[in-house]
Coordinates of C-alpha atoms and ligand atoms in Angstrom, one line a residue:
M27 CA -49.8 0.3 29.0
S28 CA -50.9 -0.2 25.5
L29 CA -49.6 2.3 23.1
A30 CA -53.1 3.2 22.7
D31 CA -53.5 3.9 25.8
A32 CA -50.7 6.3 26.2
A33 CA -51.9 8.4 22.6
A34 CA -55.2 8.7 24.6
K35 CA -53.3 9.7 27.8
M36 CA -51.4 12.3 25.7
T37 CA -54.2 14.8 25.2
L38 CA -54.0 14.9 29.5
K39 CA -52.0 17.5 30.6
E40 CA -51.9 16.0 34.4
N41 CA -50.8 12.5 33.2
G42 CA -47.5 13.6 31.7
R43 CA -45.1 15.9 30.6
V44 CA -45.6 18.2 27.9
V45 CA -43.3 18.7 25.1
Y46 CA -42.5 21.4 22.5
V47 CA -42.0 20.6 18.9
C48 CA -41.1 23.5 17.1
E49 CA -41.4 22.7 12.9
V50 CA -39.9 26.5 12.7
Q51 CA -37.1 26.2 14.9
G52 CA -36.6 22.7 16.8
H53 CA -34.3 20.3 16.5
D54 CA -34.8 16.5 17.1
V55 CA -31.1 16.0 18.0
E56 CA -29.9 19.6 20.4
G57 CA -33.7 20.2 21.5
N58 CA -34.9 18.9 24.9
G59 CA -38.8 19.2 24.4
T60 CA -38.7 22.6 26.6
E61 CA -40.5 25.5 25.2
K62 CA -36.9 27.0 25.1
M63 CA -35.6 23.8 23.0
P64 CA -38.3 22.5 21.2
F65 CA -38.1 19.4 19.2
R66 CA -38.6 19.6 15.7
S67 CA -40.7 16.8 15.3
A68 CA -43.6 15.1 16.6
L69 CA -42.1 11.7 16.7
R70 CA -39.0 13.0 18.6
A71 CA -41.3 14.4 20.9
F72 CA -43.1 11.3 21.0
E73 CA -40.0 8.8 22.0
S74 CA -38.5 11.0 24.4
V75 CA -41.8 10.5 26.7
S76 CA -42.3 6.9 25.5
G77 CA -45.6 8.1 24.3
N78 CA -46.8 9.3 28.0
G79 CA -46.9 13.1 27.7
E80 CA -48.8 15.7 26.2
I81 CA -47.2 17.0 22.6
I82 CA -47.9 20.7 21.6
L83 CA -47.1 21.4 18.1
R84 CA -46.7 24.9 15.9
K85 CA -46.2 24.7 12.8
S86 CA -45.2 28.7 12.0
L87 CA -44.3 31.4 14.5
E88 CA -47.6 33.1 14.0
E89 CA -49.8 30.1 14.8
G90 CA -48.2 29.7 18.4
Y91 CA -48.4 25.9 20.3
Q92 CA -51.3 23.7 19.6
P93 CA -52.0 20.5 20.8
L94 CA -51.5 18.0 18.1
G95 CA -53.8 16.8 16.4
K96 CA -55.6 13.7 16.6
T97 CA -54.4 12.0 13.3
A98 CA -51.3 13.8 13.3
L99 CA -51.3 12.3 17.2
K100 CA -52.3 8.5 15.5
K101 CA -49.5 9.0 13.3
T102 CA -46.9 9.6 15.3
Q103 CA -48.3 6.9 17.3
K104 CA -47.8 4.3 14.4
L105 CA -44.6 5.5 13.2
Y106 CA -43.2 4.9 16.7
E107 CA -44.8 1.3 17.1
T108 CA -43.2 0.4 13.9
N109 CA -39.9 1.7 14.6
Q110 CA -40.5 -0.1 18.0
K111 CA -40.8 -3.3 16.6
K112 CA -38.0 -2.7 14.0
A113 CA -35.6 -1.9 17.2
Q114 CA -36.6 -5.0 18.9
K115 CA -35.8 -7.4 15.7
A116 CA -32.8 -5.9 15.0
A117 CA -31.3 -6.3 18.8
E118 CA -33.0 -9.9 18.8
R119 CA -31.2 -10.2 15.8
A120 CA -27.8 -8.9 17.1
A121 CA -28.1 -11.3 19.6
Q122 CA -29.0 -14.3 17.6
D123 CA -25.3 -12.9 14.8
A124 CA -23.2 -12.5 18.2
A125 CA -24.8 -16.2 19.6
N126 CA -23.7 -17.8 15.9
A127 CA -20.5 -15.9 16.2
E128 CA -19.3 -17.8 19.1
K129 CA -21.3 -21.0 18.0
N130 CA -18.9 -20.3 15.1
A131 CA -16.0 -19.5 16.4
A132 CA -16.1 -22.3 18.8
A133 CA -16.6 -24.9 15.6
E134 CA -13.9 -23.0 14.0
A135 CA -11.3 -23.4 16.9
A136 CA -12.5 -27.0 17.3
R137 CA -11.8 -27.7 13.6
L138 CA -8.4 -25.6 13.3
E139 CA -7.5 -27.5 16.7
A140 CA -8.1 -30.9 15.1
A141 CA -6.7 -30.0 11.7
Q142 CA -3.3 -29.4 13.7
K143 CA -3.3 -33.6 14.5
V144 CA -3.4 -34.1 10.7
V145 CA 0.2 -34.3 9.8
L146 CA 0.8 -35.7 6.5
E147 CA 3.9 -37.9 5.7
E148 CA 5.9 -38.4 2.0
D149 CA 5.2 -42.1 1.0
K150 CA 9.2 -43.2 0.7
S151 CA 7.3 -46.4 -1.0
L152 CA 6.6 -43.8 -4.4
P153 CA 9.3 -43.6 -6.6
E154 CA 11.2 -40.2 -6.1
A155 CA 9.7 -36.8 -7.5
Q156 CA 11.6 -35.1 -9.7
K157 CA 12.5 -31.6 -8.8
I158 CA 11.2 -29.6 -12.2
K159 CA 10.2 -25.9 -13.4
I160 CA 6.1 -25.9 -14.4
R161 CA 7.7 -24.7 -18.2
D162 CA 8.7 -27.8 -18.4
A163 CA 6.1 -29.7 -17.2
T164 CA 4.6 -31.4 -20.5
E165 CA 7.6 -33.8 -20.9
H166 CA 7.2 -34.7 -17.5
R167 CA 3.6 -36.3 -17.8
G168 CA 3.1 -39.5 -15.9
K169 CA 5.7 -39.1 -14.0
R170 CA 6.3 -38.4 -10.2
I171 CA 7.1 -34.9 -9.8
K172 CA 8.0 -32.0 -7.3
V173 CA 6.8 -28.4 -8.0
S174 CA 7.3 -25.4 -6.1
G175 CA 5.8 -22.2 -6.3
W176 CA 3.2 -19.3 -5.3
V177 CA -0.4 -20.1 -4.7
H178 CA -1.7 -18.1 -7.4
R179 CA -5.4 -19.3 -6.9
H180 CA -7.1 -22.0 -4.3
R181 CA -10.6 -23.2 -4.7
V182 CA -11.7 -25.5 -2.0
Q183 CA -14.5 -28.0 -3.4
G184 CA -16.4 -29.6 -0.3
K185 CA -14.8 -31.4 2.2
D186 CA -12.2 -33.4 0.4
I187 CA -11.2 -31.3 -3.1
A188 CA -8.6 -28.6 -3.6
F189 CA -7.1 -27.1 -5.8
I190 CA -4.3 -24.6 -6.2
V191 CA -3.4 -23.0 -9.3
L192 CA 0.7 -22.7 -8.5
R193 CA 2.8 -20.1 -9.8
D194 CA 6.2 -20.4 -10.2
G195 CA 7.3 -17.5 -12.8
T196 CA 8.2 -20.1 -15.6
G197 CA 4.1 -20.9 -16.1
F198 CA 1.3 -21.7 -14.2
L199 CA 0.1 -25.6 -13.2
Q200 CA -3.3 -26.3 -11.5
C201 CA -2.6 -29.0 -8.4
V202 CA -5.6 -31.2 -7.1
L203 CA -5.2 -32.3 -3.4
T204 CA -7.8 -34.9 -2.1
G205 CA -8.7 -36.2 1.1
K206 CA -6.5 -36.0 3.9
Q207 CA -4.1 -33.4 2.6
C208 CA -7.3 -31.1 2.0
H209 CA -7.7 -31.6 6.2
T210 CA -4.4 -30.3 7.3
Y211 CA -4.0 -27.0 9.6
D212 CA -2.4 -25.6 6.1
A213 CA -4.5 -26.8 4.1
I214 CA -7.5 -25.1 6.1
T215 CA -5.3 -21.8 6.1
L216 CA -3.6 -21.8 2.9
T217 CA -3.6 -18.7 1.6
I218 CA -3.3 -17.1 -1.8
E219 CA 0.9 -15.8 -2.6
S220 CA 1.7 -18.5 -0.3
T221 CA 4.7 -20.7 -1.0
V222 CA 4.2 -24.7 -1.3
A223 CA 6.3 -27.7 -2.5
I224 CA 3.6 -30.0 -4.3
Y225 CA 4.4 -33.6 -5.1
G226 CA 2.3 -35.8 -7.2
V227 CA 2.2 -37.2 -10.5
L228 CA 1.5 -35.3 -13.6
Q229 CA -1.6 -35.9 -15.3
V230 CA -3.8 -35.0 -18.9
V231 CA -7.0 -33.4 -17.3
P232 CA -10.6 -35.4 -18.1
E233 CA -11.8 -34.6 -21.2
G234 CA -14.5 -31.6 -21.1
K235 CA -12.3 -30.1 -17.9
T236 CA -9.3 -27.1 -19.1
A237 CA -5.9 -26.1 -17.2
P238 CA -3.1 -24.6 -18.1
G239 CA -1.2 -27.0 -20.0
G240 CA -3.7 -29.2 -20.7
H241 CA -2.4 -31.5 -17.7
E242 CA -3.3 -31.0 -14.0
L243 CA -0.6 -32.4 -10.7
Q244 CA -2.4 -35.2 -8.7
A245 CA -0.7 -34.5 -5.2
D246 CA 0.3 -37.0 -2.7
Y247 CA 2.4 -34.9 -0.8
W248 CA 2.5 -31.2 -0.1
E249 CA 4.1 -28.7 2.4
V250 CA 3.6 -25.4 2.8
L251 CA 6.9 -23.0 2.7
G252 CA 6.4 -19.9 3.6
K253 CA 2.5 -19.1 4.3
A254 CA 1.6 -15.5 3.3
P255 CA -0.8 -13.6 5.7
G256 CA -4.4 -13.5 5.5
G257 CA -6.9 -10.8 7.3
D258 CA -6.3 -7.3 6.7
E259 CA -2.8 -7.9 5.8
A260 CA -4.2 -10.8 3.0
F261 CA -2.9 -10.1 -0.5
G262 CA -6.0 -9.0 -2.1
N263 CA -6.0 -6.2 0.3
R264 CA -2.4 -4.6 -0.7
L265 CA -3.9 -3.8 -4.0
N266 CA -6.5 -5.0 -6.4
T267 CA -8.2 -4.0 -9.7
E268 CA -9.7 -0.4 -8.6
S269 CA -6.5 0.0 -6.7
S270 CA -5.2 3.7 -8.1
P271 CA -1.9 4.5 -10.0
D272 CA 0.1 5.7 -7.8
I273 CA -1.1 2.8 -5.2
L274 CA 0.3 0.2 -8.4
L275 CA 3.4 2.0 -8.4
D276 CA 4.0 1.6 -4.6
Q277 CA 2.6 -1.6 -4.3
R278 CA 4.9 -2.5 -8.4
H279 CA 6.7 -5.3 -6.2
L280 CA 3.6 -7.1 -5.7
V281 CA 1.6 -6.0 -8.9
I282 CA 4.3 -7.4 -11.0
R283 CA 3.3 -10.9 -9.5
G284 CA -0.2 -10.6 -11.7
E285 CA -0.4 -12.2 -15.3
T286 CA -0.3 -9.1 -16.8
A287 CA 2.6 -7.5 -15.5
S288 CA 5.0 -10.4 -15.7
S289 CA 3.9 -11.1 -19.7
V290 CA 5.0 -7.7 -20.2
L291 CA 8.5 -8.1 -18.3
K292 CA 8.9 -11.5 -20.1
M293 CA 8.5 -10.1 -23.3
R294 CA 11.0 -7.0 -22.3
S295 CA 13.4 -10.0 -21.9
L296 CA 12.6 -11.6 -24.8
V297 CA 12.7 -8.3 -27.3
L298 CA 16.0 -7.8 -25.6
K299 CA 17.2 -11.0 -26.5
A300 CA 16.5 -10.8 -30.1
F301 CA 17.9 -7.3 -30.3
R302 CA 21.1 -9.1 -29.0
D303 CA 20.3 -12.0 -31.6
Y304 CA 20.0 -9.2 -34.4
F305 CA 23.4 -7.5 -33.4
D306 CA 25.1 -10.8 -33.2
S307 CA 24.1 -12.0 -36.7
R308 CA 25.5 -8.9 -38.2
N309 CA 28.3 -9.0 -36.1
V310 CA 27.7 -6.1 -34.6
V311 CA 29.7 -6.2 -31.3
E312 CA 28.4 -5.8 -27.8
V313 CA 30.3 -2.9 -25.2
T314 CA 29.2 -1.9 -22.0
P315 CA 30.1 2.2 -21.6
P316 CA 30.3 4.0 -18.3
L317 CA 27.2 5.5 -17.1
M318 CA 28.7 8.2 -15.1
V319 CA 30.0 10.6 -17.7
Q320 CA 31.2 14.6 -17.8
T321 CA 29.9 15.3 -21.3
Q322 CA 26.9 15.5 -22.9
V323 CA 25.2 14.3 -25.9
E324 CA 21.3 15.6 -26.1
G325 CA 21.7 18.9 -24.5
G326 CA 22.3 20.3 -21.3
S327 CA 18.7 20.8 -19.7
T328 CA 18.1 17.2 -19.4
L329 CA 20.8 16.3 -17.0
F330 CA 21.2 14.6 -13.8
D331 CA 24.4 15.7 -12.2
F332 CA 26.0 14.5 -9.3
Q333 CA 29.1 14.9 -7.0
Y334 CA 31.9 12.4 -8.0
Y335 CA 35.0 12.8 -5.5
G336 CA 34.4 16.3 -5.4
E337 CA 33.9 17.0 -9.3
T338 CA 30.6 17.7 -11.2
A339 CA 29.5 14.7 -13.1
Y340 CA 26.5 13.0 -14.8
L341 CA 24.6 10.1 -15.5
T342 CA 24.4 9.6 -19.5
Q343 CA 21.8 10.6 -21.4
S344 CA 23.6 8.5 -24.1
S345 CA 26.3 6.3 -25.0
Q346 CA 26.7 7.4 -28.5
L347 CA 30.4 9.1 -27.8
Y348 CA 31.8 6.2 -26.2
L349 CA 30.0 3.8 -28.9
E350 CA 32.0 6.1 -32.1
T351 CA 35.2 5.7 -30.5
C352 CA 35.1 2.0 -30.2
L353 CA 34.5 1.6 -34.2
A354 CA 38.6 1.2 -34.7
S355 CA 38.9 -1.0 -32.0
L356 CA 36.0 -3.0 -32.8
G357 CA 34.1 -2.1 -35.6
D358 CA 30.6 -2.1 -35.6
V359 CA 29.5 -2.0 -31.8
Y360 CA 25.9 -1.7 -29.8
C361 CA 25.1 -2.3 -26.0
M362 CA 22.0 -2.2 -23.8
A363 CA 22.4 0.6 -21.9
E364 CA 20.5 3.0 -19.2
S365 CA 20.5 6.0 -20.4
F366 CA 18.9 9.4 -18.0
R367 CA 17.3 12.1 -18.6
A368 CA 15.8 15.1 -15.7
E369 CA 13.0 15.4 -18.0
K370 CA 10.8 17.8 -16.3
S371 CA 7.0 16.7 -17.7
H372 CA 4.9 13.6 -17.4
T373 CA 3.8 12.2 -20.7
R374 CA 3.2 8.8 -21.4
R375 CA 6.7 8.9 -23.3
H376 CA 9.4 9.9 -21.3
L377 CA 11.2 8.5 -18.3
S378 CA 13.9 9.5 -16.4
E379 CA 16.0 6.4 -16.5
Y380 CA 15.4 4.1 -19.6
T381 CA 16.9 1.0 -21.6
H382 CA 19.2 2.9 -24.6
C383 CA 19.9 0.2 -27.6
E384 CA 22.3 1.9 -29.2
A385 CA 24.6 1.1 -32.4
E386 CA 27.1 2.7 -34.9
L387 CA 28.4 1.1 -37.4
S388 CA 31.4 2.3 -39.6
F389 CA 32.1 3.0 -43.5
I390 CA 28.5 3.5 -44.2
N391 CA 26.1 6.0 -45.9
F392 CA 23.3 7.7 -44.9
E393 CA 20.9 4.6 -46.8
D394 CA 23.3 2.0 -45.5
L395 CA 21.7 3.8 -42.0
L396 CA 17.6 3.8 -42.5
N397 CA 18.6 0.3 -44.5
F398 CA 19.7 -1.0 -41.4
I399 CA 17.0 0.3 -38.8
E400 CA 14.4 -0.7 -40.9
D401 CA 15.8 -4.2 -41.2
M402 CA 16.6 -4.4 -37.5
I403 CA 12.5 -3.8 -36.4
V404 CA 11.1 -6.5 -38.6
S405 CA 14.0 -9.2 -38.1
V406 CA 13.4 -8.3 -34.3
M407 CA 9.9 -8.7 -34.6
E408 CA 10.2 -11.9 -36.8
R409 CA 12.1 -13.2 -33.6
V410 CA 9.8 -12.3 -31.5
T411 CA 6.7 -13.9 -33.2
N412 CA 8.3 -17.1 -34.5
D413 CA 9.1 -17.4 -30.4
P414 CA 6.4 -19.6 -29.5
L415 CA 5.8 -17.4 -25.6
G416 CA 6.8 -14.3 -27.4
S417 CA 3.7 -15.0 -30.2
Q418 CA 1.8 -16.1 -27.3
I419 CA 2.0 -13.0 -25.2
L420 CA 1.3 -10.7 -27.9
K421 CA -1.7 -12.7 -28.8
E422 CA -2.9 -11.9 -24.9
L423 CA -2.2 -8.3 -24.7
N424 CA -2.2 -7.0 -28.3
P425 CA -4.7 -9.5 -30.7
D426 CA -4.3 -7.1 -33.2
F427 CA -1.1 -6.7 -33.8
K428 CA 0.6 -6.3 -37.4
A429 CA 4.2 -7.0 -37.8
P430 CA 5.1 -4.1 -40.1
K431 CA 7.3 -4.6 -43.6
K432 CA 9.9 -3.6 -45.1
P433 CA 10.3 -0.9 -46.6
F434 CA 8.9 1.6 -44.0
R435 CA 7.5 5.1 -45.8
R436 CA 10.2 7.7 -45.9
M437 CA 9.2 11.1 -45.3
N438 CA 11.4 14.3 -44.7
Y439 CA 10.7 16.8 -42.6
A440 CA 10.0 19.4 -44.8
D441 CA 7.2 17.5 -45.8
A442 CA 6.4 16.6 -42.3
I443 CA 5.8 20.5 -41.7
K444 CA 3.9 20.6 -44.6
W445 CA 1.6 17.7 -44.1
L446 CA 0.6 19.3 -40.6
N447 CA -0.5 22.2 -42.0
E448 CA -2.0 20.7 -45.0
H449 CA -4.2 18.7 -42.3
G450 CA -5.2 21.6 -40.3
I451 CA -2.6 20.7 -37.2
K452 CA -2.0 23.9 -36.1
K453 CA 0.4 24.9 -32.6
D454 CA -0.7 27.4 -30.1
V455 CA 0.5 30.8 -29.8
L456 CA 1.0 31.6 -26.2
D457 CA 1.4 34.9 -24.1
E458 CA 3.7 36.2 -22.0
Q459 CA 2.2 34.6 -18.8
G460 CA 1.6 31.3 -20.9
N461 CA -2.2 31.9 -22.0
K462 CA -3.3 30.7 -25.3
I463 CA -4.2 33.2 -27.6
G464 CA -4.4 31.7 -31.1
E465 CA -3.1 29.1 -33.4
A466 CA -0.4 29.2 -36.0
D467 CA 1.3 27.2 -38.9
Y468 CA 4.0 25.0 -38.1
E469 CA 7.6 26.5 -39.8
F470 CA 10.2 24.6 -41.2
G471 CA 13.2 25.3 -38.9
E472 CA 10.6 24.4 -35.6
D473 CA 10.7 21.1 -33.5
I474 CA 7.4 18.8 -34.0
P475 CA 6.3 18.6 -30.4
E476 CA 5.1 15.2 -29.2
A477 CA 1.0 15.4 -29.6
P478 CA 1.3 16.7 -33.8
E479 CA 3.8 14.2 -34.3
R480 CA 1.9 11.6 -32.4
R481 CA -1.2 12.5 -35.1
M482 CA 0.4 12.7 -38.0
T483 CA 1.5 9.1 -37.1
D484 CA -1.4 8.1 -35.7
T485 CA -3.2 9.4 -39.0
I486 CA -0.8 8.0 -41.1
G487 CA -0.9 4.6 -39.1
E488 CA 2.4 3.0 -40.3
P489 CA 6.0 3.7 -39.4
I490 CA 7.7 6.3 -40.9
L491 CA 11.5 7.5 -41.3
L492 CA 11.6 10.8 -40.4
C493 CA 14.3 12.1 -41.9
R494 CA 16.8 15.2 -42.7
F495 CA 16.1 17.6 -39.8
P496 CA 17.3 21.4 -39.7
T497 CA 20.4 21.9 -38.4
E498 CA 19.4 24.2 -35.6
I499 CA 17.0 21.9 -33.8
K500 CA 19.3 18.6 -33.7
S501 CA 22.8 17.9 -31.9
F502 CA 26.3 18.9 -32.3
Y503 CA 27.5 15.6 -33.9
M504 CA 24.7 15.3 -36.5
K505 CA 26.7 15.7 -40.2
R506 CA 24.9 17.9 -42.7
C507 CA 23.2 16.7 -45.5
P508 CA 25.8 17.3 -48.8
E509 CA 22.9 18.1 -50.9
N510 CA 21.5 21.1 -48.4
R511 CA 24.0 22.2 -45.7
Q512 CA 20.8 23.4 -44.5
L513 CA 20.0 19.9 -43.0
T514 CA 21.6 17.2 -41.2
E515 CA 21.4 13.6 -42.1
S516 CA 19.3 12.5 -39.2
V517 CA 16.2 10.1 -38.9
D518 CA 13.2 9.2 -36.4
V519 CA 11.6 6.9 -36.3
L520 CA 7.8 7.1 -36.1
M521 CA 5.3 4.5 -34.3
P522 CA 1.3 4.4 -34.3
N523 CA 0.2 5.3 -30.7
V524 CA 3.8 5.9 -29.5
G525 CA 5.3 8.5 -32.0
E526 CA 9.1 8.7 -31.7
I527 CA 11.1 5.3 -30.8
V528 CA 14.2 5.8 -32.9
G529 CA 16.4 8.6 -33.0
G530 CA 19.9 8.4 -35.4
S531 CA 22.1 9.8 -37.5
M532 CA 25.2 9.8 -39.5
R533 CA 28.0 11.4 -37.4
I534 CA 30.5 14.7 -38.2
T535 CA 33.4 13.1 -40.2
N536 CA 35.9 16.8 -40.6
F537 CA 37.3 18.0 -37.4
E538 CA 37.0 21.6 -38.4
E539 CA 32.8 20.9 -38.5
L540 CA 32.8 19.2 -35.4
A541 CA 34.8 22.1 -33.9
E542 CA 31.7 24.4 -35.2
G543 CA 29.1 21.9 -34.0
Y544 CA 30.6 22.4 -30.5
K545 CA 30.5 26.3 -30.9
R546 CA 27.1 26.7 -32.2
E547 CA 26.0 24.9 -29.4
G548 CA 28.0 26.5 -26.8
I549 CA 29.6 23.3 -25.6
D550 CA 33.1 23.7 -24.5
P551 CA 35.6 21.3 -26.4
T552 CA 38.1 20.6 -23.5
P553 CA 36.4 17.5 -22.0
Y554 CA 35.6 16.3 -25.4
Y555 CA 39.2 15.8 -26.2
W556 CA 38.9 11.7 -26.8
Y557 CA 35.5 12.4 -29.0
T558 CA 37.6 15.2 -31.5
D559 CA 40.4 12.6 -31.4
Q560 CA 38.3 10.3 -33.5
R561 CA 38.2 12.6 -36.3
K562 CA 41.8 13.1 -35.8
Y563 CA 43.0 9.8 -36.0
G564 CA 41.8 8.7 -39.1
T565 CA 38.6 9.7 -39.7
C566 CA 35.5 7.5 -40.9
E567 CA 32.1 7.8 -42.7
H568 CA 29.9 6.1 -39.7
G569 CA 26.4 6.7 -38.4
G570 CA 24.4 4.8 -35.6
F571 CA 21.4 5.0 -34.1
G572 CA 19.2 5.1 -30.5
L573 CA 15.8 3.1 -29.6
G574 CA 14.1 3.4 -26.4
I575 CA 13.7 -0.2 -25.2
E576 CA 10.4 0.9 -23.5
R577 CA 8.8 2.8 -25.9
F578 CA 9.4 -0.2 -28.7
L579 CA 7.5 -2.2 -25.9
A580 CA 4.6 -0.2 -25.2
W581 CA 3.9 0.2 -29.2
L582 CA 4.2 -3.8 -29.6
L583 CA 2.0 -4.3 -26.5
N584 CA -0.3 -1.7 -27.0
R585 CA 0.2 0.1 -23.5
Y586 CA -1.3 3.5 -22.7
T587 CA 2.6 4.8 -21.3
V588 CA 6.0 3.4 -21.0
R589 CA 6.0 3.6 -17.8
E590 CA 4.0 -0.2 -17.7
V591 CA 6.8 -2.0 -19.9
C592 CA 9.4 -1.3 -16.8
L593 CA 9.9 -3.3 -13.9
Y594 CA 10.6 0.2 -11.6
P595 CA 9.9 3.0 -13.7
R596 CA 11.3 6.3 -12.9
F597 CA 9.4 9.2 -13.8
M598 CA 9.7 12.8 -12.5
G599 CA 8.3 12.4 -8.6
R600 CA 8.9 9.0 -8.3
C601 CA 12.5 6.6 -7.3
Q602 CA 10.8 3.9 -5.8
P603 CA 10.5 0.9 -4.8
Ligands
LIG703 O1 16.5 10.8 -29.9 P1 17.2 10.8 -28.9 O2 17.7 11.7 -27.7 O3 18.7 10.4 -29.1 C1 20.1 10.0 -28.3 O4 20.2 10.1 -27.8 C2 21.0 9.4 -29.5 N1 22.5 10.1 -28.8 C3 21.2 7.9 -30.0 C4 22.2 7.6 -30.6 O5 22.1 8.0 -31.6 N2 23.3 6.8 -30.5 O6 16.9 9.7 -28.3 C5 17.0 7.8 -29.1 C6 16.0 7.6 -28.2 C7 14.6 8.2 -28.7 O7 13.9 8.2 -30.0 C8 13.4 7.1 -27.6 O8 12.9 6.5 -28.2 C9 14.7 6.9 -26.4 O9 15.8 7.1 -27.2 N3 14.4 8.2 -25.2 C10 13.6 8.5 -24.3 N4 13.0 6.9 -23.7 C11 12.5 7.3 -22.5 N5 12.2 8.1 -21.6 C12 12.8 9.4 -22.1 N6 13.0 10.4 -21.7 C13 13.6 9.2 -23.4 N7 14.3 10.5 -24.4 C14 14.8 9.2 -25.5

């Protein structure tokens, strides 16, 4: 029966079921077309009887049920017909797709089976391949080499050419597989991040083409060493550029394989080396102090404690005090060690564990200390920018970077307070519940928090040596200024975009003054006997500083947070991987 006929019959009660439609109370899913449970739409009613029945409909409760009008019936019928056609087409398409999929699967299975029979063998008549790292490739152009690494990128071009960008941690190398090399089972199923060894001759890329290093390896033999999974477990499914920061941190062990993260880590290594080279050039001796300690350096509130054979011990906040004990033994000293701070807030520049570059210099005055810090920063930058890899990474990650020049702007703490007030940078006034109830000027004697410090540094836009902080807001060991004993001979180095990267000072040389410092900070001097002894057995004018390597790197590479420049960052709420 045609649909037109069906529609005609719909008006005849005797030929079909009566289907109720209520546009007010009906429901297309839960209804069943009876008076008690009407449908909502005429189309649904039409579908329920496949066009063979009478539809009666009410538009409002007052109106009551009426047979569906002729025009409405025609419209419904047309819609029904279109839907039927669509459904039929979809079913046909699905059947076709299934058939195609089956055909493709069979073809793929046959292709894989055939591929398994293709076996590559190294041609022993060729010169022996020399095993090299990608970093050394240029000097091996024209020679037969073997390079092992991870498949960073993979592109198949037709049946007989495939390009692999190989990564071995020292660089990237384009490799070209041709002919039979592209037909093996491993070639057909190759996945990103698999490890492979590729043999062949390194050739300069043809004119007009580009590749990392300007050359490519024309493979004559290759093999898979460790296959990475495909499908759901494929590397690309573990993370991508849109992954949330938390996922990226969970997957940090895979993230560091990426180009940016590995460049940052390479720069980290270069920076550590540049600091060591600088200290070496100034005859400052490296020491490796213990990190498990029973004394504090920078206040008790950020100490991590742990049980040490039944006693309380701490993870060090700074190796400064131990460095000071080395002066009489080794002369000027430095260390590159981890420091730990139980920071209870999430900020862009605070970590629970960071690499602390600390130095201690004997028989110097405050001016010498400031000059040393300034010279060190400028010199480390020179070493980094003169290094070919360093300057390349800097160009990639922070193209606008301008190395700072000596002398840095010097500013006293008191002038920084004035600067904030003159520039309308205020502090929040809070009520007892911590709600903001107003604003006020900063006052002398207050710590300058991170936000206003950053605003000042960013506005000034150049490195600042911020000097002479009040005694009350500084640590017990800091020497007072001879010209104003309210102040200390202390310095913070502030850098645009990060803020403080260095904290340093001259140290108290006088035994009694040190005792007073312990008292002021409520520190029991007993466990500090070894530190106090330095003032007893031949005291000397000395000073030193600590520089946070992560903050230095965040500044250098223009990273948003110090977390990005750590191998595996530690901060509140994260201690893995
Ligand atoms: O200013 P701080 O606390 O100074 C000291 O620890 C001194 N005892 C150092 C010394 O004179 N030998 O810390 C020094 C530097 C800071 O300027 C900052 O760069 C870094 O250490 N730093 C941190 N970096 C990351 N996360 C944290 N939680 C940090 N706390 C300090």
